[in-house]
Short mmCIF file of C-alpha atoms and ligand atoms in Angstrom, two decimals:
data_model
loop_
_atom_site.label_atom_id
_atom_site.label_comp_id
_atom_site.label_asym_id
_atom_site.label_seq_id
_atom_site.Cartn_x
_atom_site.Cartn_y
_atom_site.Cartn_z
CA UNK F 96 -17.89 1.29 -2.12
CA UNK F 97 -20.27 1.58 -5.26
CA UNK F 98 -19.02 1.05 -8.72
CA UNK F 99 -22.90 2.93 -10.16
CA UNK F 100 -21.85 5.20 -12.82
CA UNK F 101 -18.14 4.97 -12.43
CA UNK F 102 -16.35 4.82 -15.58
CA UNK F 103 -13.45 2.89 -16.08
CA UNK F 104 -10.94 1.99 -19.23
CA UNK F 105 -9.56 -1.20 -19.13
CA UNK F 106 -6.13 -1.72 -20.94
CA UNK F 107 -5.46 -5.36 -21.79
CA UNK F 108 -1.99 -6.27 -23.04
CA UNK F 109 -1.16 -9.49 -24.84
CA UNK F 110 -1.05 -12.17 -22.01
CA UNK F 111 -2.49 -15.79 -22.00
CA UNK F 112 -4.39 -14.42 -18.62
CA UNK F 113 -6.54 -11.99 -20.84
CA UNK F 114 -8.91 -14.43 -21.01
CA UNK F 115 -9.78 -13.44 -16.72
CA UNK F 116 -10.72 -9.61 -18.26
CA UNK F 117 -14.24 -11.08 -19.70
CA UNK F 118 -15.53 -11.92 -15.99
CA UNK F 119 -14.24 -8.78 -14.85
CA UNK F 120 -15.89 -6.96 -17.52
CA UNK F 121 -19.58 -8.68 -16.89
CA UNK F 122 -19.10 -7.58 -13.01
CA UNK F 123 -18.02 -4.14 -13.48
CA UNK F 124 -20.87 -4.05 -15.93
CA UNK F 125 -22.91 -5.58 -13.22
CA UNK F 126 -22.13 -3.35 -10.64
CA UNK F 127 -23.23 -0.23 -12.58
CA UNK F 128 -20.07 1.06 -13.84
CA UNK F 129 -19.50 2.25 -17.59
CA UNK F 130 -16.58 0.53 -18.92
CA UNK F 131 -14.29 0.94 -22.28
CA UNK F 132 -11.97 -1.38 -23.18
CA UNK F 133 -8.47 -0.64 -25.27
CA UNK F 134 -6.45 -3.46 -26.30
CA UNK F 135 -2.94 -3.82 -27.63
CA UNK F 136 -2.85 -5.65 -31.22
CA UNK F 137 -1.44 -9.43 -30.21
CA UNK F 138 -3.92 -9.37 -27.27
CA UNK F 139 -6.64 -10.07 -29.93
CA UNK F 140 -4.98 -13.42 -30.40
CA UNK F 141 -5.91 -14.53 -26.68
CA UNK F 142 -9.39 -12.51 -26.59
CA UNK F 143 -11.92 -11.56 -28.75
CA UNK F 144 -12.53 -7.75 -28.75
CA UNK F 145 -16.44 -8.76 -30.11
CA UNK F 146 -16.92 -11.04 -26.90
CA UNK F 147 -15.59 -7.70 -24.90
CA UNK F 148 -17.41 -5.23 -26.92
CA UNK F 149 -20.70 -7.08 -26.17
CA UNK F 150 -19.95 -7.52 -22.40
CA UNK F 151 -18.82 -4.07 -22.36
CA UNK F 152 -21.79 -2.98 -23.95
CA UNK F 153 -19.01 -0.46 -25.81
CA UNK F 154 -16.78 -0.31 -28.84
CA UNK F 155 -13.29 -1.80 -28.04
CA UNK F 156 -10.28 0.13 -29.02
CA UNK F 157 -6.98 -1.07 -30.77
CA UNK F 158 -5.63 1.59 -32.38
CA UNK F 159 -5.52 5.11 -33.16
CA UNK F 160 -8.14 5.03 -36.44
CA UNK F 161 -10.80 2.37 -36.94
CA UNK F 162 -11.58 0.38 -40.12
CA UNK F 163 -13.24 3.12 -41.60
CA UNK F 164 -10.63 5.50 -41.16
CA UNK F 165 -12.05 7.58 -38.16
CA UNK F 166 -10.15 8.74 -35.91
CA UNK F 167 -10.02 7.03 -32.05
CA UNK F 168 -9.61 10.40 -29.61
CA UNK F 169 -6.88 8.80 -27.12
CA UNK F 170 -6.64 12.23 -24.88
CA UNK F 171 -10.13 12.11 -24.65
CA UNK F 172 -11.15 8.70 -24.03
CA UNK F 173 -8.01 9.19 -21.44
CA UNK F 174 -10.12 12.38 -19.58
CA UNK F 175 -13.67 10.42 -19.53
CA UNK F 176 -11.93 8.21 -16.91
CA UNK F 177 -12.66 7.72 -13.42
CA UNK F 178 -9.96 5.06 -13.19
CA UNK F 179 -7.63 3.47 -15.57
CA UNK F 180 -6.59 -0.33 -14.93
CA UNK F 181 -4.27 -2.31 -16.90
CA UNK F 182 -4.39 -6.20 -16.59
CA UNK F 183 -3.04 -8.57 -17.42
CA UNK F 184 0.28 -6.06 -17.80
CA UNK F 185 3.05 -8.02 -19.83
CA UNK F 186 6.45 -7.56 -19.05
CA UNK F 187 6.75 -5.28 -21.92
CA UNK F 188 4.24 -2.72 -21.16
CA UNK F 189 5.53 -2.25 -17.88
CA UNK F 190 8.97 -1.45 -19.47
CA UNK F 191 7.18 0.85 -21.73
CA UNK F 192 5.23 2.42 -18.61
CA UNK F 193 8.47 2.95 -16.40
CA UNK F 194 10.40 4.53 -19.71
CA UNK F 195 7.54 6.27 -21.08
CA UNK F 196 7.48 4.57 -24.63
CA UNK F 197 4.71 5.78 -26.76
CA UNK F 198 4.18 3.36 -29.24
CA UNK F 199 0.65 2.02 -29.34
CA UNK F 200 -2.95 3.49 -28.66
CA UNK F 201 -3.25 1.84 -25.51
CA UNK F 202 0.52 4.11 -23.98
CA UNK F 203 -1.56 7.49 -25.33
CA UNK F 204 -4.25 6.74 -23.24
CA UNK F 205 -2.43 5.91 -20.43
CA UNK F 206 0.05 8.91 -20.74
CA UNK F 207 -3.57 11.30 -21.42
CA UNK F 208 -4.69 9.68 -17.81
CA UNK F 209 -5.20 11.73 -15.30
CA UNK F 210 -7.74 9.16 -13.04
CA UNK F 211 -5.60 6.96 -10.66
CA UNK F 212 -4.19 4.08 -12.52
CA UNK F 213 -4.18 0.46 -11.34
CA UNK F 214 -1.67 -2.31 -12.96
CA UNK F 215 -1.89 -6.17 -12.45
CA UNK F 216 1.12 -7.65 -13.97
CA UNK F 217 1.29 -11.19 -15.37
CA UNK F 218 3.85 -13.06 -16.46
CA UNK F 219 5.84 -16.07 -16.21
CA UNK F 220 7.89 -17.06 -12.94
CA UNK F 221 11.04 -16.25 -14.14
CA UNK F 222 10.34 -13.39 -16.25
CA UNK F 223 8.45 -11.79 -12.87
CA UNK F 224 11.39 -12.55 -10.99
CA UNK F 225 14.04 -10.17 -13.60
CA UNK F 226 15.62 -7.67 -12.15
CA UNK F 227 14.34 -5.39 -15.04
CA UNK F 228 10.76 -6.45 -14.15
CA UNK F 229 11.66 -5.47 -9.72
CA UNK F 230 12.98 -2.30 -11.00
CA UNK F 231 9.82 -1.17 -13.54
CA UNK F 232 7.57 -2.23 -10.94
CA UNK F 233 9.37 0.03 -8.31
CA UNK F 234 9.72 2.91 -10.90
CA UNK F 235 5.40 2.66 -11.68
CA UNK F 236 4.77 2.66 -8.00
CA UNK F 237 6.78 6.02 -7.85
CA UNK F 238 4.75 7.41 -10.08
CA UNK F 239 2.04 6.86 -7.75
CA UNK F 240 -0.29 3.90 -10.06
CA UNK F 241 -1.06 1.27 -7.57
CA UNK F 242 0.54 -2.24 -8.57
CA UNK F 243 -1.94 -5.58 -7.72
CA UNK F 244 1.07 -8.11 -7.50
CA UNK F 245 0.78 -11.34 -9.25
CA UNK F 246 0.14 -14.18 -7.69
CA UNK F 247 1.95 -17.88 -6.56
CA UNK F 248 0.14 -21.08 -8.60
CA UNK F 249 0.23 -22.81 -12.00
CA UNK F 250 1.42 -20.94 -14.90
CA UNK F 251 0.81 -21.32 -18.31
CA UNK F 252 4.24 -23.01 -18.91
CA UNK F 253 3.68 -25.66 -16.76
CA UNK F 254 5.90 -24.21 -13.90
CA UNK F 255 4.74 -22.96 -10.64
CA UNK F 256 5.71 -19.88 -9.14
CA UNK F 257 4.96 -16.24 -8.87
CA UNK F 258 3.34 -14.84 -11.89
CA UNK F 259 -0.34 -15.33 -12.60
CA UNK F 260 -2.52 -12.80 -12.52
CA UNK F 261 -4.61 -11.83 -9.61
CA UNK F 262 -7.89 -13.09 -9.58
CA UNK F 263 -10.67 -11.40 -10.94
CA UNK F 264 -12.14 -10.72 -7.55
CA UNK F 265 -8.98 -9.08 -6.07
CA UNK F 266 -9.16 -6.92 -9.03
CA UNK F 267 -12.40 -6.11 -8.66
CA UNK F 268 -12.15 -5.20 -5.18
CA UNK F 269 -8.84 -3.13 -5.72
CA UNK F 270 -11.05 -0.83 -8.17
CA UNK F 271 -13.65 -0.68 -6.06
CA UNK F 272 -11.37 0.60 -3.02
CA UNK F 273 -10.80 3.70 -5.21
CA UNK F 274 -14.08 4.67 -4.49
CA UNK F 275 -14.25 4.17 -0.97
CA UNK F 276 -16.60 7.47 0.17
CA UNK F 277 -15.75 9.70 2.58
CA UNK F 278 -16.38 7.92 5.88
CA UNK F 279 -18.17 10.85 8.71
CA UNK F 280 -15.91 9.05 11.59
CA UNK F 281 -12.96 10.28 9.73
CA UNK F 282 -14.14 13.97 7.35
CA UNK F 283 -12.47 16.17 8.45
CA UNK F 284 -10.60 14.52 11.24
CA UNK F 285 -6.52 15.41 11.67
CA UNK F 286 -4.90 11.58 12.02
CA UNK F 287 -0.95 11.52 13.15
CA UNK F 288 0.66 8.11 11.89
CA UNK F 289 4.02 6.75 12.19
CA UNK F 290 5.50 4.85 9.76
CA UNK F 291 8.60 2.67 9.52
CA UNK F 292 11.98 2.11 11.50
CA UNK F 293 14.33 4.25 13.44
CA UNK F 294 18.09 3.80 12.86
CA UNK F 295 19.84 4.56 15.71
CA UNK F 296 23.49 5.70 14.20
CA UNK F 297 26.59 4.16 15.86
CA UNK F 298 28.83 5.99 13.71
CA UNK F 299 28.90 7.64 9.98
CA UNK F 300 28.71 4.53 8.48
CA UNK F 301 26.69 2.03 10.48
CA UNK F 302 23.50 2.14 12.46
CA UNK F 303 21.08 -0.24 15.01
CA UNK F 304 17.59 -0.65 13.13
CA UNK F 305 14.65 -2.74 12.09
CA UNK F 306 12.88 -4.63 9.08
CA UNK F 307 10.30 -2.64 9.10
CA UNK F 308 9.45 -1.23 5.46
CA UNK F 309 6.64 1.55 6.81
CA UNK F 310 4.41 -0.29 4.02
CA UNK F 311 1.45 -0.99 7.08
CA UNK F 312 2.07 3.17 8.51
CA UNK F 313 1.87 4.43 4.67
CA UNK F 314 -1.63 2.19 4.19
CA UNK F 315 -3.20 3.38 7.11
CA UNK F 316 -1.80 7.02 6.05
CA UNK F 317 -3.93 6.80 2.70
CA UNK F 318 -7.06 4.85 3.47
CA UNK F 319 -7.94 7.32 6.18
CA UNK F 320 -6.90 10.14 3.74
CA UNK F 321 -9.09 8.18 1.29
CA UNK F 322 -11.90 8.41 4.35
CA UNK F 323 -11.40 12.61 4.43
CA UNK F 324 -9.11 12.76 7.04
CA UNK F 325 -6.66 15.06 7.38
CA UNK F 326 -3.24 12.82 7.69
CA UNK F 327 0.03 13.84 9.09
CA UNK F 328 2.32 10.58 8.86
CA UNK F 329 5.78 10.98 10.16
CA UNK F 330 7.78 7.64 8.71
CA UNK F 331 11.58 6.67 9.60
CA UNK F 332 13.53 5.77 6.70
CA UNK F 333 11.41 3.67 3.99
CA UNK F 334 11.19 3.36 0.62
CA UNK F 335 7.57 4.12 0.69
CA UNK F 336 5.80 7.15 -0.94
CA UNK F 337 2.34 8.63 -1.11
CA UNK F 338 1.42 12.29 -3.16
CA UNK F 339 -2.27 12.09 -1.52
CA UNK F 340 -2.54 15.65 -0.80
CA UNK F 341 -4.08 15.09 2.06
CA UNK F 342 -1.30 13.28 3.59
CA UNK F 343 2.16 15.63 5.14
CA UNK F 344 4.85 13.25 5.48
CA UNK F 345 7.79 14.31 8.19
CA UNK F 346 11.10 11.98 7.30
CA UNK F 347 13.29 11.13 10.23
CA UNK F 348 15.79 8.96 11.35
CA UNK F 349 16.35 7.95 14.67
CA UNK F 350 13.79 7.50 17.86
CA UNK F 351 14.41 10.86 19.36
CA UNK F 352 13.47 12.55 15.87
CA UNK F 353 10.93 10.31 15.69
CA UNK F 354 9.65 11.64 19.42
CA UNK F 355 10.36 15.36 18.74
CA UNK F 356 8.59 14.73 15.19
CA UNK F 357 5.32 13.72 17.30
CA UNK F 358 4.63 15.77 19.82
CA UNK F 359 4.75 19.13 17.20
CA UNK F 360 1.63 17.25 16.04
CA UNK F 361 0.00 15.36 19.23
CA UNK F 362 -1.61 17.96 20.42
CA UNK F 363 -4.08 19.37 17.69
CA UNK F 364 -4.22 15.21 16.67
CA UNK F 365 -7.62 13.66 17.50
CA UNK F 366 -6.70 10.28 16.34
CA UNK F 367 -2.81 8.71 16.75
CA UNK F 368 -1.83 5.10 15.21
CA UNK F 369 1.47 4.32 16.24
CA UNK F 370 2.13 1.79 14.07
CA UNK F 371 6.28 2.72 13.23
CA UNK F 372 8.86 -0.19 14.86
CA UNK F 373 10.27 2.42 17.05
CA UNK F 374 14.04 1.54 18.47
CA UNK F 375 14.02 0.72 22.11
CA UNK F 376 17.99 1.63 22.69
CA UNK F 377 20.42 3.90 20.95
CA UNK F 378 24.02 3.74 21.14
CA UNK F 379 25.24 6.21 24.11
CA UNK F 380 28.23 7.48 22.32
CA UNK F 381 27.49 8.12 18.62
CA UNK F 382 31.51 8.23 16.96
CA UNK F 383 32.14 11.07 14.80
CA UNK F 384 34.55 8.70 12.87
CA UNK F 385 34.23 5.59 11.50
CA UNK F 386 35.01 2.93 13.59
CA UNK F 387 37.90 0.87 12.92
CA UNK F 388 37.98 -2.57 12.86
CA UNK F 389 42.02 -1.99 15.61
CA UNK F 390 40.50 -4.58 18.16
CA UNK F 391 39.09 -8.42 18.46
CA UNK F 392 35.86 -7.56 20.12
CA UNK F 393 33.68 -4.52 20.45
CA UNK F 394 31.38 -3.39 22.78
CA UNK F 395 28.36 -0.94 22.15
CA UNK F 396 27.09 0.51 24.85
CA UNK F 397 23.27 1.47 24.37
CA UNK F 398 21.18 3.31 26.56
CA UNK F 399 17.03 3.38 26.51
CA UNK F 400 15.14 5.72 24.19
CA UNK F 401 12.48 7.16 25.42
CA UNK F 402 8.86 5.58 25.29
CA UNK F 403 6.88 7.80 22.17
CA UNK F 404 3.99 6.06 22.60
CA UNK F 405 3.99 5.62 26.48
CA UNK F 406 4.66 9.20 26.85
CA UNK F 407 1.62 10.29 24.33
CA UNK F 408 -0.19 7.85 26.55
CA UNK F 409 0.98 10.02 29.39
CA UNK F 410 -0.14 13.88 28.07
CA UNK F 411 -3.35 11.92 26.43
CA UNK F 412 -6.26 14.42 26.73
CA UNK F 413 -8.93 14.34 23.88
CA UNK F 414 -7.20 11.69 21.45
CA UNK F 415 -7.47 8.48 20.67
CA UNK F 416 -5.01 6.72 21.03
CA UNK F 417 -3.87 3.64 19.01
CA UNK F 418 -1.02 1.29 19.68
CA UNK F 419 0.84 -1.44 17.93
CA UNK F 420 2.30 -4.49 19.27
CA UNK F 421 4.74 -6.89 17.50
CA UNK F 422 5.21 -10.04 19.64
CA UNK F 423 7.35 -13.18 19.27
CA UNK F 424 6.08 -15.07 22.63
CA UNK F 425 3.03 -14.39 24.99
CA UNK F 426 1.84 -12.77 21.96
CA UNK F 427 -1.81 -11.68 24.02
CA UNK F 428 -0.54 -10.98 27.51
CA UNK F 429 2.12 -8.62 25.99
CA UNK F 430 -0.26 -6.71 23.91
CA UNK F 431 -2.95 -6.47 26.63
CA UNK F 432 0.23 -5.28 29.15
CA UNK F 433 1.27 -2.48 26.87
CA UNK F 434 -2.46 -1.39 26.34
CA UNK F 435 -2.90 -0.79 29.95
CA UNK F 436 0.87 0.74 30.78
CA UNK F 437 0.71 2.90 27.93
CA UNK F 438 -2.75 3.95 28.40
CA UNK F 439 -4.22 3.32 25.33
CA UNK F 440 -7.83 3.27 23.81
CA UNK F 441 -6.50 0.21 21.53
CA UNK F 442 -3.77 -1.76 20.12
CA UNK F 443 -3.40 -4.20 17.23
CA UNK F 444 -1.25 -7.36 17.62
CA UNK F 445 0.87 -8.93 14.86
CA UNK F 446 2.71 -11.72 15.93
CA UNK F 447 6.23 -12.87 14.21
CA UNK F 448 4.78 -16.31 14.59
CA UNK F 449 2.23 -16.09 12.11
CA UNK F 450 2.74 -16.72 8.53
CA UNK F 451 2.84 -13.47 6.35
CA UNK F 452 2.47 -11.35 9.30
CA UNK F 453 4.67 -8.64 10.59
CA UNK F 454 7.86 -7.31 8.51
CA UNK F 455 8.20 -6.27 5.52
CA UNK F 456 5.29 -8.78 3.73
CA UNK F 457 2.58 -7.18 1.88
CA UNK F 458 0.05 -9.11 3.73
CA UNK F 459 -0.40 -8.51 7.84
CA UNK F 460 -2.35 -10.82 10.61
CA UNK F 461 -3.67 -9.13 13.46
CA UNK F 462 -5.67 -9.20 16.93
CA UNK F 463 -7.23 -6.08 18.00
CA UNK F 464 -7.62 -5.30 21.63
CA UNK F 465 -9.45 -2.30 23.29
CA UNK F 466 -9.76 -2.65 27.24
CA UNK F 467 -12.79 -4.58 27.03
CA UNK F 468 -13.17 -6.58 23.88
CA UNK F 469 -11.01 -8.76 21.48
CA UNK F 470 -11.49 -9.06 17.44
CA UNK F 471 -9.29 -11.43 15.35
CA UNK F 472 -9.04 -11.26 11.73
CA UNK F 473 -7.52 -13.43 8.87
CA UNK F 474 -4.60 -12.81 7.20
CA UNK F 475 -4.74 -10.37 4.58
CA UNK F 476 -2.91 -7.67 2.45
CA UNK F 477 -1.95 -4.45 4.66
CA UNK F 478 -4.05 -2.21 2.88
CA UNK F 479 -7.17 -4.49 3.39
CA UNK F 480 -5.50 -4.53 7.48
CA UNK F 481 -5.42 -0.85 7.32
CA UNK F 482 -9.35 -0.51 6.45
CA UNK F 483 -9.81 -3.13 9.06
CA UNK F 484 -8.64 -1.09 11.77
CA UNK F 485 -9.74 2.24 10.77
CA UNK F 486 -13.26 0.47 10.37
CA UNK F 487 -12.91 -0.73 14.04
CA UNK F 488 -11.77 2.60 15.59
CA UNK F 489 -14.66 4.34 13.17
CA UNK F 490 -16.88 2.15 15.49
CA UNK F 491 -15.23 3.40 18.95
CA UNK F 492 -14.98 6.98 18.33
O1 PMT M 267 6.50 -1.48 8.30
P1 PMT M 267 6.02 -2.85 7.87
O2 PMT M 267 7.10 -3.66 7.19
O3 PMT M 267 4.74 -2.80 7.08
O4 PMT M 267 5.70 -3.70 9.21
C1 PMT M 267 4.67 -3.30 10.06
C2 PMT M 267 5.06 -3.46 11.55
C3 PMT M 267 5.35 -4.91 11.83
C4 PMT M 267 6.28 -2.62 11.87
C5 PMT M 267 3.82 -2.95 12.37
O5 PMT M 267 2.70 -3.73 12.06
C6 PMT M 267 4.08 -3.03 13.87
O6 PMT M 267 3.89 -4.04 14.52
N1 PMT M 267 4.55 -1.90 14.46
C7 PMT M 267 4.96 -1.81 15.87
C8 PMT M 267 6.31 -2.42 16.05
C9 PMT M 267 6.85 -2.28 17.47
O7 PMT M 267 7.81 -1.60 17.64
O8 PMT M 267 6.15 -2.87 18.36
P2 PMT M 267 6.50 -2.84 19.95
O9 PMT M 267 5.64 -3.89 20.54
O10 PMT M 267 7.97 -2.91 20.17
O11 PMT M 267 6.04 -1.38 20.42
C10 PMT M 267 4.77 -1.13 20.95
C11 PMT M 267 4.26 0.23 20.57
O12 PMT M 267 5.08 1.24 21.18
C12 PMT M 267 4.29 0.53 19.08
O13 PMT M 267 3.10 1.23 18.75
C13 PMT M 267 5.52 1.40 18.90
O14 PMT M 267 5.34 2.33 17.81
C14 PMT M 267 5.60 2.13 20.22
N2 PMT M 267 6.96 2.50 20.68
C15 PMT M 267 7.90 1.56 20.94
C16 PMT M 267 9.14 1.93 21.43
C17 PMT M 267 9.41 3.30 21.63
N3 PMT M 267 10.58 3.71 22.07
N4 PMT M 267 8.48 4.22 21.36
C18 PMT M 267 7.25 3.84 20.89
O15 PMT M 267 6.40 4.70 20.64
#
């Protein structure tokens, strides 16, 4: 990753955590990038726009003219940028982002921006928690900006909770990632991923699945796109979305989709991380109707799906093949077992046991295991996991 001639905007909204944006400013600076900085109005009552302007080494914007009249160019400012990060994000901007509400200089550069656009929301506990805050988040990340949560400590009420901004580091690093180069283990390269759960229908109405959200499938999906690989990620049902062109996502539903889904791709693959929470049984009889609810007790029978992985394992000839493993108990032996049985060239562990790993959380801790060496590695968020293990197989292929 090099930040040397990258240019970035910085938007900084009116948040007691503005104050963080100087340090960031000095190391972007550092690093080599060019950076402008656009404020709303009532942020220059928690930061001083001359402190930014001289770290910045640029003029900072606050609106559409300056003093003398003269016009501030949002469209083009908006174009000059490589990347377009908003922090600290209030509450109200991110209402404004998710409606499109054009009311200040900073929303007309961000609506000019083409760049990819990074947000780090801060705000207090409760406030973070509003439903109006889950659903503006969910509606930004659909437009494809990538959202650095806010983090659990000390807020500037007094309470603790979830709400402060990320550090300045995190932020840093979460720029930075969006200029990972092109990595010559992965140009060029076609990748199949899945992504996700299966629901196994047991009739119209209800089904057998998993927690699994597809978030760790859909990071692995776009940091080897990021890399120049050519990613086809097949994901059971999740919430999750990409628009990386160089990712073709194939929805399905249940295991044997999920298996037919695979093996139109397997073949021409020459990389395969199977990292979707794949159903072991489906129901044998899947009822037209819904059932009804006539008797005390009901019984389900379910019969086994087939193996995906196991059978890729199987017809393996050129690939690489990469398995997951999510244990509860004998966390190592398990892994190790399915490594060999399925004939794999690796497989990650997450264990259930750990803290933060697994399901559903943002952040993942895992154990990689190829047939002759073991690497552990600390918990951290998926998409960090998801460089992690696309750095390790770049290193085996
Ligand atoms: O989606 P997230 O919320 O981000 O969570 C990520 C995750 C926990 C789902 C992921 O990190 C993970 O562990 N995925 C594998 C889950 C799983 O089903 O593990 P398993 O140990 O049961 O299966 C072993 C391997 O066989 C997996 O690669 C699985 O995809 C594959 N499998 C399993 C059963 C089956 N019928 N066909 C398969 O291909």
């Amino acid at each position: 990753m090099s930040l040397e001639n990258k240019k970035i905007i910085i938007g900084i909204t009116g948040g007691i955590a503005a104050y963080k944006i100087n340090y960031l400013v000095r190391d972007f600076v550092k690093a080599g990038a060019e950076v402008r900085i656009v404020m709303t109005k009532p942020t220059e009552d928690f930061v001083s726009p001359l402190t930014l302007s001289t770290l910045s080494r640029n003029k900072v914007y606050t609106d559409f003219y300056d003093e003398n009249k003269t016009w501030n160019n949002h469209v083009e400012l908006a174009l000059w940028a490589d990347v377009m990060l908003i922090a600290p994000c209030t509450a109200n901007t991110l209402a404004k982002i998710a409606n499109g509400i054009c009311d200040n200089f900073l929303m007309a550069v961000y609506m000019s921006a083409k760049c990819p656009v990074i947000i780090a929301p801060a705000m207090d506990l409760d406030m973070y928690a509003h439903p109006a805050v889950t659903r503006n988040l969910i509606i930004i990340e659909s437009f494809g900006h990538k959202i650095i949560p806010a983090e659990y400590g000390e807020l500037a009420s007094g309470l603790i909770g979830q709400g402060r901004l990320a550090e300045p580091e995190t932020i840093f690093r979460t720029v930075g990632n969006e200029f990972t180069d092109t990595d010559p283990a992965f140009a060029g390269k076609k990748i199949l991923i899945t992504a996700g759960p299966t629901f196994e229908n047991i009739d119209p109405v209800r089904f057998i699945g998993n927690h699994s959200s597809g978030k760790m499938g859909f990071d692995l999906a776009k940091e080897a796109a990021k890399r120049g690989a050519e990613v086809t990620l097949i994901s059971g049902p999740s919430s999750q979305k990409t628009d990386d062109k160089n990712i073709n996502v194939y929805r399905v539903t249940s295991a044997q989709e999920m298996f037919d889904e695979v093996f139109k791709h397997y073949e021409n693959a020459d990389i395969a991380i199977m990292s979707a929470a794949v159903a072991d049984y489906t129901p044998k009889v899947k009822a037209t109707e819904k059932i009804k609810k006539n008797e005390q007790e009901l019984t389900i029978e379910l019969i086994k799906n087939k193996d995906i992985l196991r059978t890729m394992g199987e017809k393996k000839t050129h690939q690489f093949l990469v398995g997951f493993a999510l244990e509860t108990q004998n966390e190592e032996e398990n892994a190790k077992g399915k490594l060999v049985k399925k004939n794999l060239d690796m497989i990650v562990l997450n264990s259930l046991r750990d803290e933060g790993a697994g399901f559903a959380n943002a952040t993942n801790k895992i154990k990689i295991f190829t047939p002759t060496e073991a690497q552990s590695f600390t918990l951290k968020s998926k998409e960090e996991v998801a460089r992690d293990i696309l750095n390790f197989i770049a290193q085996k292929l």
